[in-house]
Coordinates of C-alpha atoms in Angstrom, one line a residue:
M264 CA -13.7 15.6 -14.8
K265 CA -13.1 17.9 -11.8
K266 CA -9.7 19.4 -12.8
A267 CA -11.0 20.8 -16.0
L268 CA -14.2 21.9 -14.5
T269 CA -12.5 23.6 -11.5
G270 CA -10.3 25.6 -14.0
L271 CA -13.4 26.8 -15.9
V272 CA -15.2 27.7 -12.7
M273 CA -12.2 29.7 -11.4
L274 CA -11.7 31.4 -14.7
A275 CA -15.4 32.4 -14.8
L276 CA -15.1 33.8 -11.2
I277 CA -12.0 35.9 -12.1
I278 CA -13.6 37.3 -15.2
S279 CA -16.8 38.3 -13.3
M280 CA -14.7 40.0 -10.5
I281 CA -12.8 42.2 -12.9
G282 CA -16.0 43.1 -14.8
C283 CA -15.1 41.8 -18.2
G284 CA -18.1 39.5 -18.6
S285 CA -20.2 36.9 -17.0
N286 CA -21.5 33.4 -17.5
N287 CA -25.2 33.0 -16.7
N288 CA -25.0 29.4 -15.8
K289 CA -22.2 30.0 -13.4
D290 CA -23.9 33.0 -12.0
A291 CA -27.0 31.0 -11.3
A292 CA -24.9 28.3 -9.7
S293 CA -23.0 30.7 -7.5
S294 CA -26.3 32.1 -6.2
A295 CA -27.8 28.7 -5.4
P296 CA -27.8 27.4 -1.8
A297 CA -24.7 26.0 -0.3
A298 CA -24.9 22.3 0.4
S299 CA -23.3 22.5 3.8
S300 CA -25.4 25.3 5.2
P301 CA -29.0 25.6 6.6
A302 CA -29.8 27.6 3.5
A303 CA -29.4 24.5 1.3
S304 CA -33.0 23.4 1.9
S305 CA -34.5 26.8 1.7
G306 CA -33.1 28.0 -1.6
E307 CA -31.3 31.0 -0.1
A308 CA -27.7 31.8 -1.0
S309 CA -25.0 31.4 1.6
P310 CA -22.1 33.9 2.0
A311 CA -18.8 33.2 0.3
A312 CA -16.2 31.5 2.4
S313 CA -13.3 33.6 3.7
D314 CA -9.7 32.4 3.5
G315 CA -9.9 31.3 7.1
D316 CA -12.9 29.0 6.1
K317 CA -11.0 27.1 3.5
K318 CA -11.4 23.4 3.8
D319 CA -9.1 20.5 3.1
P320 CA -9.6 19.0 -0.4
V321 CA -11.8 15.9 -0.5
T322 CA -12.5 13.4 -3.3
L323 CA -15.7 11.6 -3.4
R324 CA -16.5 8.7 -5.7
V325 CA -20.3 8.6 -6.6
A326 CA -21.7 5.6 -8.4
W327 CA -25.1 5.2 -10.0
W328 CA -27.0 3.3 -12.7
G329 CA -29.3 4.6 -15.4
G330 CA -29.7 5.7 -19.0
Q331 CA -28.0 8.5 -20.8
A332 CA -30.5 11.2 -19.8
R333 CA -30.0 10.3 -16.1
H334 CA -26.2 10.4 -16.5
D335 CA -26.4 13.8 -18.1
Y336 CA -28.5 15.5 -15.4
T337 CA -26.7 13.8 -12.6
L338 CA -23.4 15.3 -13.9
K339 CA -25.1 18.7 -13.9
V340 CA -26.1 18.3 -10.3
I341 CA -22.5 17.2 -9.5
E342 CA -21.2 20.3 -11.3
L343 CA -23.5 22.5 -9.2
Y344 CA -22.4 20.8 -6.0
E345 CA -18.7 21.2 -6.9
S346 CA -19.1 24.9 -7.7
L347 CA -20.7 25.5 -4.3
N348 CA -18.1 23.3 -2.5
P349 CA -14.7 24.0 -4.2
H350 CA -12.9 21.7 -1.8
V351 CA -14.8 18.7 -3.1
T352 CA -13.9 16.7 -6.2
I353 CA -16.4 14.2 -7.3
E354 CA -15.4 11.2 -9.5
P355 CA -18.6 9.9 -11.2
E356 CA -19.0 6.2 -11.9
Y357 CA -22.1 5.3 -13.9
A358 CA -23.4 2.3 -15.8
S359 CA -26.6 0.4 -16.7
F360 CA -28.4 -1.3 -13.9
D361 CA -26.8 -4.7 -14.4
D362 CA -23.3 -3.4 -15.0
H363 CA -23.6 -1.2 -11.9
W364 CA -23.8 -4.3 -9.7
K365 CA -21.2 -6.2 -11.6
K366 CA -18.8 -3.3 -11.0
L367 CA -19.7 -3.0 -7.3
A368 CA -19.2 -6.7 -6.5
P369 CA -15.3 -6.8 -6.9
N370 CA -15.0 -3.4 -5.2
A371 CA -16.9 -4.7 -2.2
A372 CA -14.7 -7.8 -2.0
A373 CA -11.6 -5.5 -2.1
G374 CA -13.0 -3.0 0.5
N375 CA -13.0 -0.3 -2.2
L376 CA -16.6 0.6 -2.7
P377 CA -17.4 4.2 -3.9
D378 CA -18.1 6.7 -1.2
V379 CA -21.7 7.3 -2.3
I380 CA -23.5 4.3 -3.9
Q381 CA -26.9 4.4 -5.6
M382 CA -28.6 1.4 -3.8
D383 CA -31.6 -0.7 -4.7
I384 CA -33.9 -2.4 -2.2
S385 CA -33.0 -5.8 -3.8
Y386 CA -29.4 -5.3 -2.7
L387 CA -29.8 -3.4 0.5
S388 CA -29.6 -6.4 2.8
Q389 CA -26.7 -7.9 0.9
Y390 CA -24.6 -4.9 1.4
G391 CA -26.0 -3.5 4.6
G392 CA -26.3 -6.9 6.3
R393 CA -22.7 -7.7 5.6
G394 CA -21.3 -4.6 7.2
Q395 CA -20.4 -2.8 3.9
L396 CA -22.7 0.3 4.4
E397 CA -22.5 3.0 7.0
D398 CA -25.4 3.6 9.4
L399 CA -26.7 7.1 8.5
T400 CA -28.6 7.6 11.8
S401 CA -25.9 9.8 13.4
F402 CA -26.0 12.1 10.3
T403 CA -29.8 12.4 10.5
Q404 CA -29.6 13.1 14.2
N405 CA -26.9 15.8 14.0
G406 CA -28.6 17.5 11.0
T407 CA -25.9 16.7 8.4
I408 CA -28.7 15.0 6.5
D409 CA -31.8 17.2 7.2
V410 CA -34.9 15.0 7.6
S411 CA -37.2 17.7 9.1
S412 CA -39.4 17.7 6.0
I413 CA -39.2 13.9 5.4
S414 CA -41.8 11.5 6.8
D415 CA -40.8 8.5 9.0
A416 CA -42.5 6.3 6.4
S417 CA -40.1 7.6 3.7
L418 CA -37.1 7.0 5.9
S419 CA -38.2 3.5 7.1
G420 CA -37.7 2.0 3.7
G421 CA -33.9 2.4 4.1
K422 CA -33.7 0.7 7.4
I423 CA -32.6 -2.8 8.4
G424 CA -33.7 -3.2 12.0
D425 CA -32.8 0.0 13.8
Q426 CA -30.0 1.0 11.4
L427 CA -30.5 3.4 8.5
F428 CA -28.3 2.1 5.7
A429 CA -29.8 4.0 2.8
M430 CA -31.4 7.4 2.2
N431 CA -34.6 7.3 0.1
L432 CA -34.3 9.4 -3.0
G433 CA -37.9 9.4 -4.0
S434 CA -41.2 7.5 -3.7
N435 CA -42.2 5.0 -6.4
A436 CA -45.1 2.8 -7.4
L437 CA -45.4 0.1 -10.0
L438 CA -47.2 1.0 -13.2
A439 CA -47.8 0.1 -16.8
V440 CA -46.9 2.7 -19.4
V441 CA -49.2 2.5 -22.4
D442 CA -49.0 4.1 -25.9
K443 CA -52.6 4.9 -26.2
A444 CA -52.4 6.2 -29.7
M445 CA -50.6 3.0 -30.9
L446 CA -53.2 0.9 -29.2
E447 CA -56.2 2.7 -30.7
K448 CA -54.7 2.8 -34.1
A449 CA -54.4 -1.0 -33.9
G450 CA -58.2 -1.1 -33.1
G451 CA -57.8 -1.7 -29.4
T452 CA -59.4 0.2 -26.5
M453 CA -57.5 1.8 -23.7
P454 CA -58.0 -0.3 -20.5
T455 CA -59.6 1.2 -17.4
Q456 CA -57.8 1.6 -14.1
D457 CA -59.3 -1.6 -12.8
W458 CA -58.2 -3.8 -15.6
K459 CA -57.2 -7.4 -15.1
W460 CA -54.4 -9.6 -16.4
E461 CA -56.9 -11.1 -18.8
D462 CA -57.5 -7.7 -20.4
F463 CA -53.7 -7.4 -21.0
T464 CA -53.7 -10.9 -22.6
R465 CA -56.6 -10.0 -24.9
L466 CA -54.5 -7.1 -26.4
G467 CA -51.9 -9.6 -27.7
P468 CA -53.6 -10.6 -31.0
I469 CA -54.6 -7.0 -31.7
M470 CA -51.1 -5.7 -31.5
K471 CA -49.6 -8.8 -33.2
A472 CA -51.8 -8.1 -36.2
Q473 CA -50.0 -4.8 -36.5
G474 CA -46.5 -6.3 -36.1
K475 CA -46.2 -5.0 -32.5
I476 CA -45.6 -6.8 -29.2
L477 CA -47.4 -6.2 -25.9
T478 CA -44.2 -5.4 -24.0
Q479 CA -40.5 -6.1 -24.0
D480 CA -40.7 -8.3 -20.9
L481 CA -41.8 -8.1 -17.2
R482 CA -38.9 -8.3 -14.7
H483 CA -39.4 -11.6 -12.9
D484 CA -38.0 -10.3 -9.6
V485 CA -40.4 -7.4 -9.6
F486 CA -43.7 -8.6 -11.0
F487 CA -43.8 -12.2 -9.6
P488 CA -43.5 -10.8 -6.0
F489 CA -46.2 -8.3 -6.9
Y490 CA -48.5 -11.0 -8.2
L491 CA -47.9 -12.9 -5.0
R492 CA -49.1 -9.9 -3.0
S493 CA -52.3 -9.8 -5.1
Q494 CA -52.8 -13.4 -4.1
G495 CA -52.3 -12.7 -0.4
Q496 CA -48.8 -14.2 -0.4
H497 CA -45.3 -12.8 -0.1
M498 CA -42.0 -13.6 -1.8
Y499 CA -40.1 -14.0 1.5
A500 CA -40.8 -15.2 5.0
A501 CA -40.6 -12.5 7.6
D502 CA -37.4 -14.0 9.1
G503 CA -35.8 -14.3 5.6
T504 CA -35.0 -18.0 6.0
S505 CA -37.4 -19.2 3.3
L506 CA -39.8 -18.2 0.7
G507 CA -43.0 -16.7 2.0
Y508 CA -45.3 -19.2 0.3
S509 CA -45.5 -23.0 0.3
D510 CA -48.2 -23.6 -2.3
D511 CA -46.9 -23.5 -5.9
K512 CA -50.3 -22.5 -7.4
P513 CA -49.4 -18.7 -7.6
F514 CA -46.2 -19.6 -9.4
I515 CA -48.0 -21.9 -11.8
D516 CA -50.7 -19.4 -12.5
F517 CA -48.4 -16.5 -13.2
Y518 CA -45.9 -18.4 -15.4
N519 CA -48.7 -20.2 -17.3
M520 CA -49.9 -16.7 -18.2
Y521 CA -46.4 -15.5 -18.9
K522 CA -45.7 -18.5 -21.1
T523 CA -48.9 -17.8 -23.1
W524 CA -47.7 -14.3 -23.9
Y525 CA -44.2 -15.6 -24.9
D526 CA -45.5 -18.5 -27.0
N527 CA -47.9 -16.2 -28.8
G528 CA -45.1 -13.8 -29.7
N529 CA -46.4 -11.0 -27.5
L530 CA -43.0 -10.5 -25.7
L531 CA -39.5 -10.0 -27.0
S532 CA -37.7 -13.2 -27.7
L533 CA -35.1 -14.2 -25.2
D534 CA -32.2 -14.0 -27.6
K535 CA -33.1 -10.4 -28.5
L536 CA -33.8 -9.6 -24.8
A537 CA -30.3 -10.7 -24.0
Q538 CA -28.9 -8.0 -26.2
K539 CA -30.8 -5.2 -24.4
K540 CA -28.9 -2.8 -22.2
G541 CA -31.8 -2.1 -19.9
T542 CA -32.0 1.6 -20.7
P543 CA -34.9 3.6 -22.1
E544 CA -32.8 4.4 -25.2
D545 CA -33.1 0.8 -26.4
G546 CA -36.6 -0.1 -25.0
E547 CA -39.1 -1.6 -27.3
L548 CA -41.9 0.8 -26.2
E549 CA -39.6 3.8 -26.7
L550 CA -38.5 2.5 -30.2
G551 CA -42.1 2.1 -31.2
N552 CA -42.2 -1.7 -31.3
A553 CA -44.3 -2.4 -28.2
V554 CA -47.5 -0.9 -26.9
S555 CA -46.4 -0.8 -23.3
T556 CA -43.6 -1.1 -20.8
W557 CA -43.8 -2.1 -17.1
G558 CA -41.8 -0.8 -14.2
W559 CA -41.6 2.0 -11.6
S560 CA -43.2 5.4 -11.8
N561 CA -40.0 7.3 -12.0
Q562 CA -39.1 5.5 -15.3
F563 CA -42.1 7.2 -17.0
I564 CA -40.4 10.5 -17.5
L565 CA -37.4 9.1 -19.2
S566 CA -39.5 6.8 -21.4
S567 CA -41.6 9.6 -22.7
S568 CA -38.7 12.0 -23.1
V569 CA -36.7 9.4 -25.1
A570 CA -39.7 8.4 -27.2
K571 CA -40.8 12.0 -27.8
R572 CA -44.5 11.0 -27.9
P573 CA -47.2 11.0 -25.2
F574 CA -47.9 7.9 -23.0
E575 CA -50.5 7.1 -20.4
I576 CA -50.2 5.5 -17.0
L577 CA -52.2 2.6 -15.6
P578 CA -51.7 0.7 -12.4
V579 CA -50.6 -2.9 -12.6
P580 CA -53.5 -5.4 -12.9
G581 CA -54.3 -6.8 -9.5
W582 CA -53.4 -3.6 -7.7
N583 CA -56.8 -3.7 -5.9
E584 CA -56.6 -7.3 -4.9
N585 CA -55.5 -8.1 -1.3
K586 CA -54.0 -4.5 -1.1
A587 CA -51.2 -5.5 -3.4
L588 CA -50.2 -1.9 -4.4
F589 CA -47.5 -0.3 -2.3
L590 CA -45.1 2.6 -2.4
K591 CA -41.3 1.9 -2.2
P592 CA -38.2 4.0 -2.3
S593 CA -37.3 4.4 -6.0
M594 CA -33.7 4.0 -5.1
Y595 CA -31.4 5.1 -2.4
F596 CA -28.0 6.7 -1.8
S597 CA -25.8 4.8 0.7
I598 CA -22.4 5.6 2.1
A599 CA -19.8 2.8 2.0
K600 CA -18.4 1.6 5.3
N601 CA -14.9 1.9 3.8
S602 CA -15.3 5.6 2.9
K603 CA -12.7 7.9 4.4
A604 CA -15.0 10.9 3.8
K605 CA -18.3 9.9 5.3
E606 CA -19.1 13.4 6.6
E607 CA -18.7 14.9 3.1
A608 CA -20.6 12.0 1.6
A609 CA -23.5 12.7 3.9
K610 CA -23.4 16.4 2.9
F611 CA -23.7 15.4 -0.7
I612 CA -26.7 13.2 0.0
N613 CA -28.3 16.0 2.0
F614 CA -27.8 18.3 -1.0
W615 CA -29.4 15.8 -3.3
V616 CA -32.4 15.3 -1.1
N617 CA -33.0 18.8 0.2
D618 CA -31.6 21.4 -2.2
I619 CA -34.2 23.2 -4.3
E620 CA -31.9 24.2 -7.1
A621 CA -30.5 20.6 -7.4
N622 CA -34.0 19.2 -7.5
K623 CA -34.9 21.7 -10.3
I624 CA -32.4 19.7 -12.3
I625 CA -33.5 16.3 -11.1
M626 CA -37.2 17.1 -11.4
G627 CA -38.4 13.9 -9.7
E628 CA -36.7 11.5 -12.2
R629 CA -35.4 9.3 -9.4
G630 CA -38.9 9.3 -7.8
V631 CA -41.2 11.9 -6.3
P632 CA -39.1 13.8 -3.8
V633 CA -39.3 12.7 -0.2
S634 CA -38.9 16.3 1.1
S635 CA -42.3 18.0 1.4
K636 CA -40.5 21.4 0.9
V637 CA -38.8 20.3 -2.3
K638 CA -42.1 18.7 -3.6
E639 CA -43.9 22.0 -3.0
A640 CA -41.2 24.1 -4.6
L641 CA -41.2 22.0 -7.7
K642 CA -45.0 22.1 -8.4
P643 CA -45.0 25.3 -10.5
S644 CA -42.3 24.1 -12.9
L645 CA -43.5 20.5 -13.5
T646 CA -44.0 19.4 -17.1
P647 CA -47.3 17.6 -18.0
D648 CA -45.4 14.3 -17.9
Q649 CA -44.0 15.1 -14.4
V650 CA -47.5 16.1 -13.3
K651 CA -48.7 12.7 -14.4
V652 CA -46.1 10.9 -12.2
F653 CA -46.6 13.1 -9.2
D654 CA -50.4 12.7 -9.4
Y655 CA -50.1 8.9 -9.9
V656 CA -47.8 8.5 -6.9
A657 CA -50.2 10.7 -4.8
W658 CA -53.0 8.4 -5.9
A659 CA -51.0 5.3 -5.2
E660 CA -50.2 6.6 -1.7
Q661 CA -53.9 6.7 -1.0
N662 CA -54.5 3.1 -2.3
S663 CA -51.4 1.3 -1.0
S664 CA -50.6 -1.0 1.9
Q665 CA -47.3 -1.4 3.6
M666 CA -44.4 -2.6 1.5
D667 CA -42.6 -5.8 2.2
P668 CA -39.4 -5.6 4.3
P669 CA -36.1 -5.2 2.4
N670 CA -35.2 -8.5 0.7
P671 CA -33.1 -10.8 2.9
V672 CA -29.5 -11.8 2.3
G673 CA -29.5 -14.3 -0.5
A674 CA -32.3 -12.5 -2.4
V675 CA -30.0 -11.6 -5.3
E676 CA -29.2 -15.2 -5.8
V677 CA -32.9 -16.1 -5.5
D678 CA -33.7 -13.4 -8.1
K679 CA -31.2 -15.0 -10.5
L680 CA -32.6 -18.4 -9.9
L681 CA -36.1 -17.1 -10.7
K682 CA -34.9 -15.6 -13.9
D683 CA -33.0 -18.7 -14.9
T684 CA -36.0 -20.9 -14.0
A685 CA -38.4 -18.7 -16.0
E686 CA -36.1 -18.9 -19.0
Q687 CA -36.0 -22.7 -18.8
I688 CA -39.8 -22.7 -18.8
L689 CA -39.9 -20.4 -21.9
Y690 CA -37.3 -22.5 -23.7
K691 CA -39.5 -25.6 -22.9
K692 CA -36.7 -27.3 -20.9
L693 CA -39.0 -27.4 -17.9
S694 CA -42.8 -27.5 -17.5
V695 CA -44.3 -24.7 -15.5
E696 CA -45.1 -27.3 -12.7
E697 CA -41.5 -28.6 -12.7
G698 CA -40.2 -25.1 -12.7
A699 CA -42.4 -24.1 -9.7
A700 CA -41.1 -27.0 -7.6
K701 CA -37.5 -26.6 -8.7
F702 CA -37.5 -22.9 -7.9
R703 CA -39.1 -23.3 -4.5
E704 CA -36.8 -26.1 -3.4
E705 CA -33.6 -24.4 -4.5
A706 CA -34.6 -20.9 -3.3
N707 CA -35.4 -22.3 0.2
K708 CA -31.9 -23.9 0.3
I709 CA -30.4 -20.5 -0.4
L710 CA -32.4 -18.7 2.2
A711 CA -31.9 -21.5 4.8
K712 CA -28.3 -20.2 5.2
N713 CA -29.8 -17.2 7.1
K714 CA -30.9 -19.4 9.9
K715 CA -29.0 -18.8 13.1

């Protein structure tokens, strides 16, 4: 990607210098703030480098997950960064969420992880706890990553103990995205902010009569832990050596409810779900087959842009029980321990988090920006959908309690066990009670390996 792009950039610069023409996009990029200077976070242009300031060429591999819209704008941010830092070549590596982790696993085993990795809280302990991620503390202390406009609360989500293994890219809160027009056309009524799970269940027959489903599915590793929080329980014990609950009742209650939705045809069948890529482009809400989708606040913008019709936001039922609602980092950027260009990787992360022009491209899609300066600068240019997300996260911040610590080592295996157990319940190979006991016993065996 870079060789061709570099040639185009140099050609545009030569043409502009001899006065034969100009490229507005390149002109805008060349006047944007340099990533490696203090001007980067202020939006001011930095002076061009002299021959004596030329730097040695550096290649960075940057890996992320997402749908096509995220890939497209991320490549634009990379182009901007490369135009401002001609010595840097960025090799993009992108995939769907599941494929992202499948690609990282063999690279981790071979000590060949990408320099910059989009990281999720579910995997942070797995990679950080096993010495595969760089501690970013030195970069925040020396200003390479400027955290002067970022709160300690936003930074803390990327820490394991005293080490900062991941830089928060944005704040997120769980939500339900609802197609109000579809619901009302079917004869339903838009739920209130304080709705209950029972209210969601009651929408099932209404939508089914119109040939629609309630939602594609609810991610087990996200919504079961949230349900536990609403019951005053937690998915993991504080020391990470066991599950955080010993009574199977919450599991039984949640999966009896989930099984009811599935048996009634209110969710996508498992065989069809297995064919999904996990991107907005093939989501059942976006395709007009479901009345809702459930996930994180940053996903709202992509869902509405793909669907090209208006959606509404509701908090997840149970948000106001036992202070269940919480803010979390939408995702992170981490630096691989095996990277040979850690300083340049840190500069790229700083650019992503603090640069105004870069964030005018990102526009909060990876979560509401953690920099107060960036957030303030974006306000005048937000679309109505982006305003909805920013407002919802601001509301959630006022109605949240502290998030759980990063998942312990072994949590990825536990997540897979939970998904497999839930599917066995839905396929009627296990009763809900049998599944609850099986999951708890096997999950505790996995987590017991963390005992010292």
